Amino acid sequence: MKVLLIISICLFVVTFSIGFLTGDYLQLIGSQDQLEKPDPGMGLTFDLFVNNLFVCLILMSGIFLFSIPTFFLLMLNGFFLGTGVKSLLLIGLDIQEVLLKLLPHAIFEVVGFLISASIGLLGLTFYFNSKKELTFIKKGLISVFFLILAAAFIEGFITAAL
């Protein structure tokens, strides 16, 4: 199971780096005026929670679909996060401001995504060693739920207010 988590981390870090390095060419944001500041509150928190939980479910669906959606979505998330961070830096936000807006919730959110991805990467081995992996999946599901919930509350009430 640790190997799958390490693979998830490596895949995410590599695609984040590629996104960051190509962010000069794929700038997502033209200016600071285009940045929308959402209204903090329970509505935003609920929307973020549902959206991120859906992403986690797609990441985990790889357990039944030969890990294909897991690889694709993990790489896509890493790439666009890297590109997004680079775009924010290019429009003039300093690194402290970007980290202040991302880190408080991203710590929980990214860990939740990585655990979900490691479950999705179980792929076919799940069907042959299911007893041992079932415990990992149960603990992973519980962990993911609470990590994504914490990330949604932090992003919905704290990060959105910054």
JSON list of C-alpha atoms in Angstrom, two decimals:
[
{"chain": "A", "resi": 1, "resn": "MET", "atom": "CA", "xyz": [0.00, 0.00, 0.00]},
{"chain": "A", "resi": 2, "resn": "LYS", "atom": "CA", "xyz": [2.89, 2.36, 0.72]},
{"chain": "A", "resi": 3, "resn": "VAL", "atom": "CA", "xyz": [4.18, 1.77, -2.79]},
{"chain": "A", "resi": 4, "resn": "LEU", "atom": "CA", "xyz": [0.86, 2.93, -4.26]},
{"chain": "A", "resi": 5, "resn": "LEU", "atom": "CA", "xyz": [0.93, 6.07, -2.12]},
{"chain": "A", "resi": 6, "resn": "ILE", "atom": "CA", "xyz": [4.50, 6.78, -3.24]},
{"chain": "A", "resi": 7, "resn": "ILE", "atom": "CA", "xyz": [3.49, 6.27, -6.89]},
{"chain": "A", "resi": 8, "resn": "SER", "atom": "CA", "xyz": [0.58, 8.68, -6.37]},
{"chain": "A", "resi": 9, "resn": "ILE", "atom": "CA", "xyz": [2.85, 11.29, -4.78]},
{"chain": "A", "resi": 10, "resn": "CYS", "atom": "CA", "xyz": [5.48, 10.97, -7.52]},
{"chain": "A", "resi": 11, "resn": "LEU", "atom": "CA", "xyz": [2.92, 11.21, -10.30]},
{"chain": "A", "resi": 12, "resn": "PHE", "atom": "CA", "xyz": [1.34, 14.28, -8.70]},
{"chain": "A", "resi": 13, "resn": "VAL", "atom": "CA", "xyz": [4.69, 16.00, -8.06]},
{"chain": "A", "resi": 14, "resn": "VAL", "atom": "CA", "xyz": [5.98, 15.31, -11.59]},
{"chain": "A", "resi": 15, "resn": "THR", "atom": "CA", "xyz": [2.83, 16.64, -13.26]},
{"chain": "A", "resi": 16, "resn": "PHE", "atom": "CA", "xyz": [2.69, 19.62, -10.88]},
{"chain": "A", "resi": 17, "resn": "SER", "atom": "CA", "xyz": [6.29, 20.43, -11.87]},
{"chain": "A", "resi": 18, "resn": "ILE", "atom": "CA", "xyz": [5.49, 20.09, -15.57]},
{"chain": "A", "resi": 19, "resn": "GLY", "atom": "CA", "xyz": [2.48, 22.38, -15.11]},
{"chain": "A", "resi": 20, "resn": "PHE", "atom": "CA", "xyz": [4.55, 24.90, -13.19]},
{"chain": "A", "resi": 21, "resn": "LEU", "atom": "CA", "xyz": [7.34, 24.88, -15.78]},
{"chain": "A", "resi": 22, "resn": "THR", "atom": "CA", "xyz": [4.93, 25.27, -18.70]},
{"chain": "A", "resi": 23, "resn": "GLY", "atom": "CA", "xyz": [2.85, 27.88, -16.87]},
{"chain": "A", "resi": 24, "resn": "ASP", "atom": "CA", "xyz": [4.68, 30.61, -18.78]},
{"chain": "A", "resi": 25, "resn": "TYR", "atom": "CA", "xyz": [3.15, 29.31, -21.99]},
{"chain": "A", "resi": 26, "resn": "LEU", "atom": "CA", "xyz": [-0.27, 28.26, -20.72]},
{"chain": "A", "resi": 27, "resn": "GLN", "atom": "CA", "xyz": [-1.10, 31.21, -18.50]},
{"chain": "A", "resi": 28, "resn": "LEU", "atom": "CA", "xyz": [-4.60, 30.59, -17.13]},
{"chain": "A", "resi": 29, "resn": "ILE", "atom": "CA", "xyz": [-5.20, 34.05, -15.65]},
{"chain": "A", "resi": 30, "resn": "GLY", "atom": "CA", "xyz": [-4.66, 37.30, -17.53]},
{"chain": "A", "resi": 31, "resn": "SER", "atom": "CA", "xyz": [-4.70, 39.75, -14.61]},
{"chain": "A", "resi": 32, "resn": "GLN", "atom": "CA", "xyz": [-5.56, 40.10, -10.95]},
{"chain": "A", "resi": 33, "resn": "ASP", "atom": "CA", "xyz": [-8.87, 41.68, -12.01]},
{"chain": "A", "resi": 34, "resn": "GLN", "atom": "CA", "xyz": [-9.98, 38.29, -13.31]},
{"chain": "A", "resi": 35, "resn": "LEU", "atom": "CA", "xyz": [-9.63, 36.65, -9.91]},
{"chain": "A", "resi": 36, "resn": "GLU", "atom": "CA", "xyz": [-13.02, 36.10, -8.32]},
{"chain": "A", "resi": 37, "resn": "LYS", "atom": "CA", "xyz": [-13.30, 36.23, -4.57]},
{"chain": "A", "resi": 38, "resn": "PRO", "atom": "CA", "xyz": [-16.04, 33.81, -3.48]},
{"chain": "A", "resi": 39, "resn": "ASP", "atom": "CA", "xyz": [-18.31, 34.61, -0.56]},
{"chain": "A", "resi": 40, "resn": "PRO", "atom": "CA", "xyz": [-17.14, 32.61, 2.45]},
{"chain": "A", "resi": 41, "resn": "GLY", "atom": "CA", "xyz": [-19.76, 30.52, 4.18]},
{"chain": "A", "resi": 42, "resn": "MET", "atom": "CA", "xyz": [-21.57, 27.24, 4.45]},
{"chain": "A", "resi": 43, "resn": "GLY", "atom": "CA", "xyz": [-22.83, 27.27, 0.84]},
{"chain": "A", "resi": 44, "resn": "LEU", "atom": "CA", "xyz": [-19.29, 27.52, -0.53]},
{"chain": "A", "resi": 45, "resn": "THR", "atom": "CA", "xyz": [-18.08, 24.91, 1.96]},
{"chain": "A", "resi": 46, "resn": "PHE", "atom": "CA", "xyz": [-20.79, 22.47, 0.88]},
{"chain": "A", "resi": 47, "resn": "ASP", "atom": "CA", "xyz": [-20.06, 23.02, -2.83]},
{"chain": "A", "resi": 48, "resn": "LEU", "atom": "CA", "xyz": [-16.33, 22.50, -2.30]},
{"chain": "A", "resi": 49, "resn": "PHE", "atom": "CA", "xyz": [-16.94, 19.36, -0.22]},
{"chain": "A", "resi": 50, "resn": "VAL", "atom": "CA", "xyz": [-19.25, 17.80, -2.80]},
{"chain": "A", "resi": 51, "resn": "ASN", "atom": "CA", "xyz": [-16.94, 18.68, -5.70]},
{"chain": "A", "resi": 52, "resn": "ASN", "atom": "CA", "xyz": [-13.81, 17.34, -3.99]},
{"chain": "A", "resi": 53, "resn": "LEU", "atom": "CA", "xyz": [-15.59, 14.21, -2.77]},
{"chain": "A", "resi": 54, "resn": "PHE", "atom": "CA", "xyz": [-16.68, 13.57, -6.37]},
{"chain": "A", "resi": 55, "resn": "VAL", "atom": "CA", "xyz": [-13.06, 13.93, -7.52]},
{"chain": "A", "resi": 56, "resn": "CYS", "atom": "CA", "xyz": [-12.02, 11.44, -4.83]},
{"chain": "A", "resi": 57, "resn": "LEU", "atom": "CA", "xyz": [-14.67, 8.97, -5.99]},
{"chain": "A", "resi": 58, "resn": "ILE", "atom": "CA", "xyz": [-13.41, 9.21, -9.56]},
{"chain": "A", "resi": 59, "resn": "LEU", "atom": "CA", "xyz": [-9.84, 8.70, -8.33]},
{"chain": "A", "resi": 60, "resn": "MET", "atom": "CA", "xyz": [-10.97, 5.63, -6.37]},
{"chain": "A", "resi": 61, "resn": "SER", "atom": "CA", "xyz": [-12.96, 4.25, -9.32]},
{"chain": "A", "resi": 62, "resn": "GLY", "atom": "CA", "xyz": [-9.67, 3.06, -10.76]},
{"chain": "A", "resi": 63, "resn": "ILE", "atom": "CA", "xyz": [-9.93, 0.05, -8.47]},
{"chain": "A", "resi": 64, "resn": "PHE", "atom": "CA", "xyz": [-12.64, -1.24, -10.82]},
{"chain": "A", "resi": 65, "resn": "LEU", "atom": "CA", "xyz": [-11.39, 0.35, -14.07]},
{"chain": "A", "resi": 66, "resn": "PHE", "atom": "CA", "xyz": [-7.75, -0.80, -14.26]},
{"chain": "A", "resi": 67, "resn": "SER", "atom": "CA", "xyz": [-6.51, 2.47, -12.65]},
{"chain": "A", "resi": 68, "resn": "ILE", "atom": "CA", "xyz": [-7.10, 4.40, -15.89]},
{"chain": "A", "resi": 69, "resn": "PRO", "atom": "CA", "xyz": [-9.25, 7.23, -14.45]},
{"chain": "A", "resi": 70, "resn": "THR", "atom": "CA", "xyz": [-6.93, 7.43, -11.44]},
{"chain": "A", "resi": 71, "resn": "PHE", "atom": "CA", "xyz": [-3.82, 8.05, -13.53]},
{"chain": "A", "resi": 72, "resn": "PHE", "atom": "CA", "xyz": [-5.59, 10.50, -15.82]},
{"chain": "A", "resi": 73, "resn": "LEU", "atom": "CA", "xyz": [-7.25, 12.59, -13.10]},
{"chain": "A", "resi": 74, "resn": "LEU", "atom": "CA", "xyz": [-4.21, 12.61, -10.81]},
{"chain": "A", "resi": 75, "resn": "MET", "atom": "CA", "xyz": [-2.01, 13.86, -13.63]},
{"chain": "A", "resi": 76, "resn": "LEU", "atom": "CA", "xyz": [-4.60, 16.42, -14.68]},
{"chain": "A", "resi": 77, "resn": "ASN", "atom": "CA", "xyz": [-4.96, 17.78, -11.13]},
{"chain": "A", "resi": 78, "resn": "GLY", "atom": "CA", "xyz": [-1.20, 18.00, -10.63]},
{"chain": "A", "resi": 79, "resn": "PHE", "atom": "CA", "xyz": [-0.68, 19.70, -13.98]},
{"chain": "A", "resi": 80, "resn": "PHE", "atom": "CA", "xyz": [-3.41, 22.30, -13.55]},
{"chain": "A", "resi": 81, "resn": "LEU", "atom": "CA", "xyz": [-2.42, 23.06, -9.96]},
{"chain": "A", "resi": 82, "resn": "GLY", "atom": "CA", "xyz": [1.15, 23.69, -11.15]},
{"chain": "A", "resi": 83, "resn": "THR", "atom": "CA", "xyz": [-0.06, 25.84, -14.03]},
{"chain": "A", "resi": 84, "resn": "GLY", "atom": "CA", "xyz": [-2.44, 27.72, -11.72]},
{"chain": "A", "resi": 85, "resn": "VAL", "atom": "CA", "xyz": [0.29, 28.50, -9.19]},
{"chain": "A", "resi": 86, "resn": "LYS", "atom": "CA", "xyz": [2.60, 29.73, -11.95]},
{"chain": "A", "resi": 87, "resn": "SER", "atom": "CA", "xyz": [-0.21, 31.88, -13.42]},
{"chain": "A", "resi": 88, "resn": "LEU", "atom": "CA", "xyz": [-0.83, 33.50, -10.04]},
{"chain": "A", "resi": 89, "resn": "LEU", "atom": "CA", "xyz": [2.86, 34.32, -9.75]},
{"chain": "A", "resi": 90, "resn": "LEU", "atom": "CA", "xyz": [2.94, 35.72, -13.30]},
{"chain": "A", "resi": 91, "resn": "ILE", "atom": "CA", "xyz": [0.10, 38.17, -12.65]},
{"chain": "A", "resi": 92, "resn": "GLY", "atom": "CA", "xyz": [1.98, 39.65, -9.73]},
{"chain": "A", "resi": 93, "resn": "LEU", "atom": "CA", "xyz": [1.00, 37.78, -6.59]},
{"chain": "A", "resi": 94, "resn": "ASP", "atom": "CA", "xyz": [4.01, 37.03, -4.43]},
{"chain": "A", "resi": 95, "resn": "ILE", "atom": "CA", "xyz": [4.85, 33.52, -3.28]},
{"chain": "A", "resi": 96, "resn": "GLN", "atom": "CA", "xyz": [3.75, 34.20, 0.32]},
{"chain": "A", "resi": 97, "resn": "GLU", "atom": "CA", "xyz": [0.32, 35.32, -0.83]},
{"chain": "A", "resi": 98, "resn": "VAL", "atom": "CA", "xyz": [-0.11, 32.27, -3.09]},
{"chain": "A", "resi": 99, "resn": "LEU", "atom": "CA", "xyz": [0.97, 29.92, -0.30]},
{"chain": "A", "resi": 100, "resn": "LEU", "atom": "CA", "xyz": [-1.32, 31.66, 2.19]},
{"chain": "A", "resi": 101, "resn": "LYS", "atom": "CA", "xyz": [-4.29, 31.12, -0.13]},
{"chain": "A", "resi": 102, "resn": "LEU", "atom": "CA", "xyz": [-3.42, 27.51, -0.98]},
{"chain": "A", "resi": 103, "resn": "LEU", "atom": "CA", "xyz": [-1.63, 25.76, 1.87]},
{"chain": "A", "resi": 104, "resn": "PRO", "atom": "CA", "xyz": [-4.21, 25.94, 4.66]},
{"chain": "A", "resi": 105, "resn": "HIS", "atom": "CA", "xyz": [-6.71, 23.81, 2.76]},
{"chain": "A", "resi": 106, "resn": "ALA", "atom": "CA", "xyz": [-4.44, 22.15, 0.19]},
{"chain": "A", "resi": 107, "resn": "ILE", "atom": "CA", "xyz": [-2.61, 20.20, 2.88]},
{"chain": "A", "resi": 108, "resn": "PHE", "atom": "CA", "xyz": [-5.80, 18.30, 3.66]},
{"chain": "A", "resi": 109, "resn": "GLU", "atom": "CA", "xyz": [-7.20, 18.29, 0.13]},
{"chain": "A", "resi": 110, "resn": "VAL", "atom": "CA", "xyz": [-4.09, 17.00, -1.65]},
{"chain": "A", "resi": 111, "resn": "VAL", "atom": "CA", "xyz": [-3.52, 14.29, 0.98]},
{"chain": "A", "resi": 112, "resn": "GLY", "atom": "CA", "xyz": [-7.15, 13.23, 0.52]},
{"chain": "A", "resi": 113, "resn": "PHE", "atom": "CA", "xyz": [-6.64, 13.09, -3.25]},
{"chain": "A", "resi": 114, "resn": "LEU", "atom": "CA", "xyz": [-3.43, 11.08, -2.87]},
{"chain": "A", "resi": 115, "resn": "ILE", "atom": "CA", "xyz": [-5.04, 8.52, -0.56]},
{"chain": "A", "resi": 116, "resn": "SER", "atom": "CA", "xyz": [-7.96, 8.24, -2.99]},
{"chain": "A", "resi": 117, "resn": "ALA", "atom": "CA", "xyz": [-5.51, 7.75, -5.85]},
{"chain": "A", "resi": 118, "resn": "SER", "atom": "CA", "xyz": [-3.65, 5.03, -3.98]},
{"chain": "A", "resi": 119, "resn": "ILE", "atom": "CA", "xyz": [-6.96, 3.20, -3.50]},
{"chain": "A", "resi": 120, "resn": "GLY", "atom": "CA", "xyz": [-7.69, 3.61, -7.21]},
{"chain": "A", "resi": 121, "resn": "LEU", "atom": "CA", "xyz": [-4.24, 2.27, -8.11]},
{"chain": "A", "resi": 122, "resn": "LEU", "atom": "CA", "xyz": [-5.03, -1.03, -6.40]},
{"chain": "A", "resi": 123, "resn": "GLY", "atom": "CA", "xyz": [-6.58, -2.01, -9.71]},
{"chain": "A", "resi": 124, "resn": "LEU", "atom": "CA", "xyz": [-6.59, -5.73, -10.34]},
{"chain": "A", "resi": 125, "resn": "THR", "atom": "CA", "xyz": [-4.59, -6.71, -7.26]},
{"chain": "A", "resi": 126, "resn": "PHE", "atom": "CA", "xyz": [-7.67, -5.94, -5.19]},
{"chain": "A", "resi": 127, "resn": "TYR", "atom": "CA", "xyz": [-9.41, -9.00, -6.55]},
{"chain": "A", "resi": 128, "resn": "PHE", "atom": "CA", "xyz": [-6.58, -11.34, -5.57]},
{"chain": "A", "resi": 129, "resn": "ASN", "atom": "CA", "xyz": [-5.56, -9.96, -2.15]},
{"chain": "A", "resi": 130, "resn": "SER", "atom": "CA", "xyz": [-8.81, -8.37, -1.10]},
{"chain": "A", "resi": 131, "resn": "LYS", "atom": "CA", "xyz": [-8.70, -9.32, 2.60]},
{"chain": "A", "resi": 132, "resn": "LYS", "atom": "CA", "xyz": [-5.57, -7.30, 3.35]},
{"chain": "A", "resi": 133, "resn": "GLU", "atom": "CA", "xyz": [-6.50, -4.47, 1.02]},
{"chain": "A", "resi": 134, "resn": "LEU", "atom": "CA", "xyz": [-10.04, -4.22, 2.36]},
{"chain": "A", "resi": 135, "resn": "THR", "atom": "CA", "xyz": [-8.72, -2.86, 5.66]},
{"chain": "A", "resi": 136, "resn": "PHE", "atom": "CA", "xyz": [-6.64, -0.29, 3.77]},
{"chain": "A", "resi": 137, "resn": "ILE", "atom": "CA", "xyz": [-9.69, 0.73, 1.74]},
{"chain": "A", "resi": 138, "resn": "LYS", "atom": "CA", "xyz": [-11.91, 1.11, 4.83]},
{"chain": "A", "resi": 139, "resn": "LYS", "atom": "CA", "xyz": [-9.34, 3.24, 6.63]},
{"chain": "A", "resi": 140, "resn": "GLY", "atom": "CA", "xyz": [-8.69, 5.17, 3.43]},
{"chain": "A", "resi": 141, "resn": "LEU", "atom": "CA", "xyz": [-12.36, 5.96, 2.86]},
{"chain": "A", "resi": 142, "resn": "ILE", "atom": "CA", "xyz": [-12.77, 7.27, 6.40]},
{"chain": "A", "resi": 143, "resn": "SER", "atom": "CA", "xyz": [-9.56, 9.30, 6.16]},
{"chain": "A", "resi": 144, "resn": "VAL", "atom": "CA", "xyz": [-10.51, 10.76, 2.78]},
{"chain": "A", "resi": 145, "resn": "PHE", "atom": "CA", "xyz": [-13.96, 11.78, 4.01]},
{"chain": "A", "resi": 146, "resn": "PHE", "atom": "CA", "xyz": [-12.60, 13.69, 7.00]},
{"chain": "A", "resi": 147, "resn": "LEU", "atom": "CA", "xyz": [-9.64, 15.20, 5.10]},
{"chain": "A", "resi": 148, "resn": "ILE", "atom": "CA", "xyz": [-11.92, 16.51, 2.36]},
{"chain": "A", "resi": 149, "resn": "LEU", "atom": "CA", "xyz": [-14.40, 17.77, 4.95]},
{"chain": "A", "resi": 150, "resn": "ALA", "atom": "CA", "xyz": [-11.63, 19.63, 6.82]},
{"chain": "A", "resi": 151, "resn": "ALA", "atom": "CA", "xyz": [-10.29, 21.07, 3.55]},
{"chain": "A", "resi": 152, "resn": "ALA", "atom": "CA", "xyz": [-13.77, 22.28, 2.56]},
{"chain": "A", "resi": 153, "resn": "PHE", "atom": "CA", "xyz": [-14.33, 24.03, 5.91]},
{"chain": "A", "resi": 154, "resn": "ILE", "atom": "CA", "xyz": [-10.91, 25.66, 5.80]},
{"chain": "A", "resi": 155, "resn": "GLU", "atom": "CA", "xyz": [-11.30, 26.74, 2.17]},
{"chain": "A", "resi": 156, "resn": "GLY", "atom": "CA", "xyz": [-14.95, 27.77, 2.59]},
{"chain": "A", "resi": 157, "resn": "PHE", "atom": "CA", "xyz": [-14.51, 29.88, 5.71]},
{"chain": "A", "resi": 158, "resn": "ILE", "atom": "CA", "xyz": [-10.82, 30.81, 6.08]},
{"chain": "A", "resi": 159, "resn": "THR", "atom": "CA", "xyz": [-9.12, 30.76, 2.67]},
{"chain": "A", "resi": 160, "resn": "ALA", "atom": "CA", "xyz": [-12.07, 32.39, 0.89]},
{"chain": "A", "resi": 161, "resn": "ALA", "atom": "CA", "xyz": [-11.97, 35.26, 3.37]},
{"chain": "A", "resi": 162, "resn": "LEU", "atom": "CA", "xyz": [-8.29, 36.03, 2.67]}
]
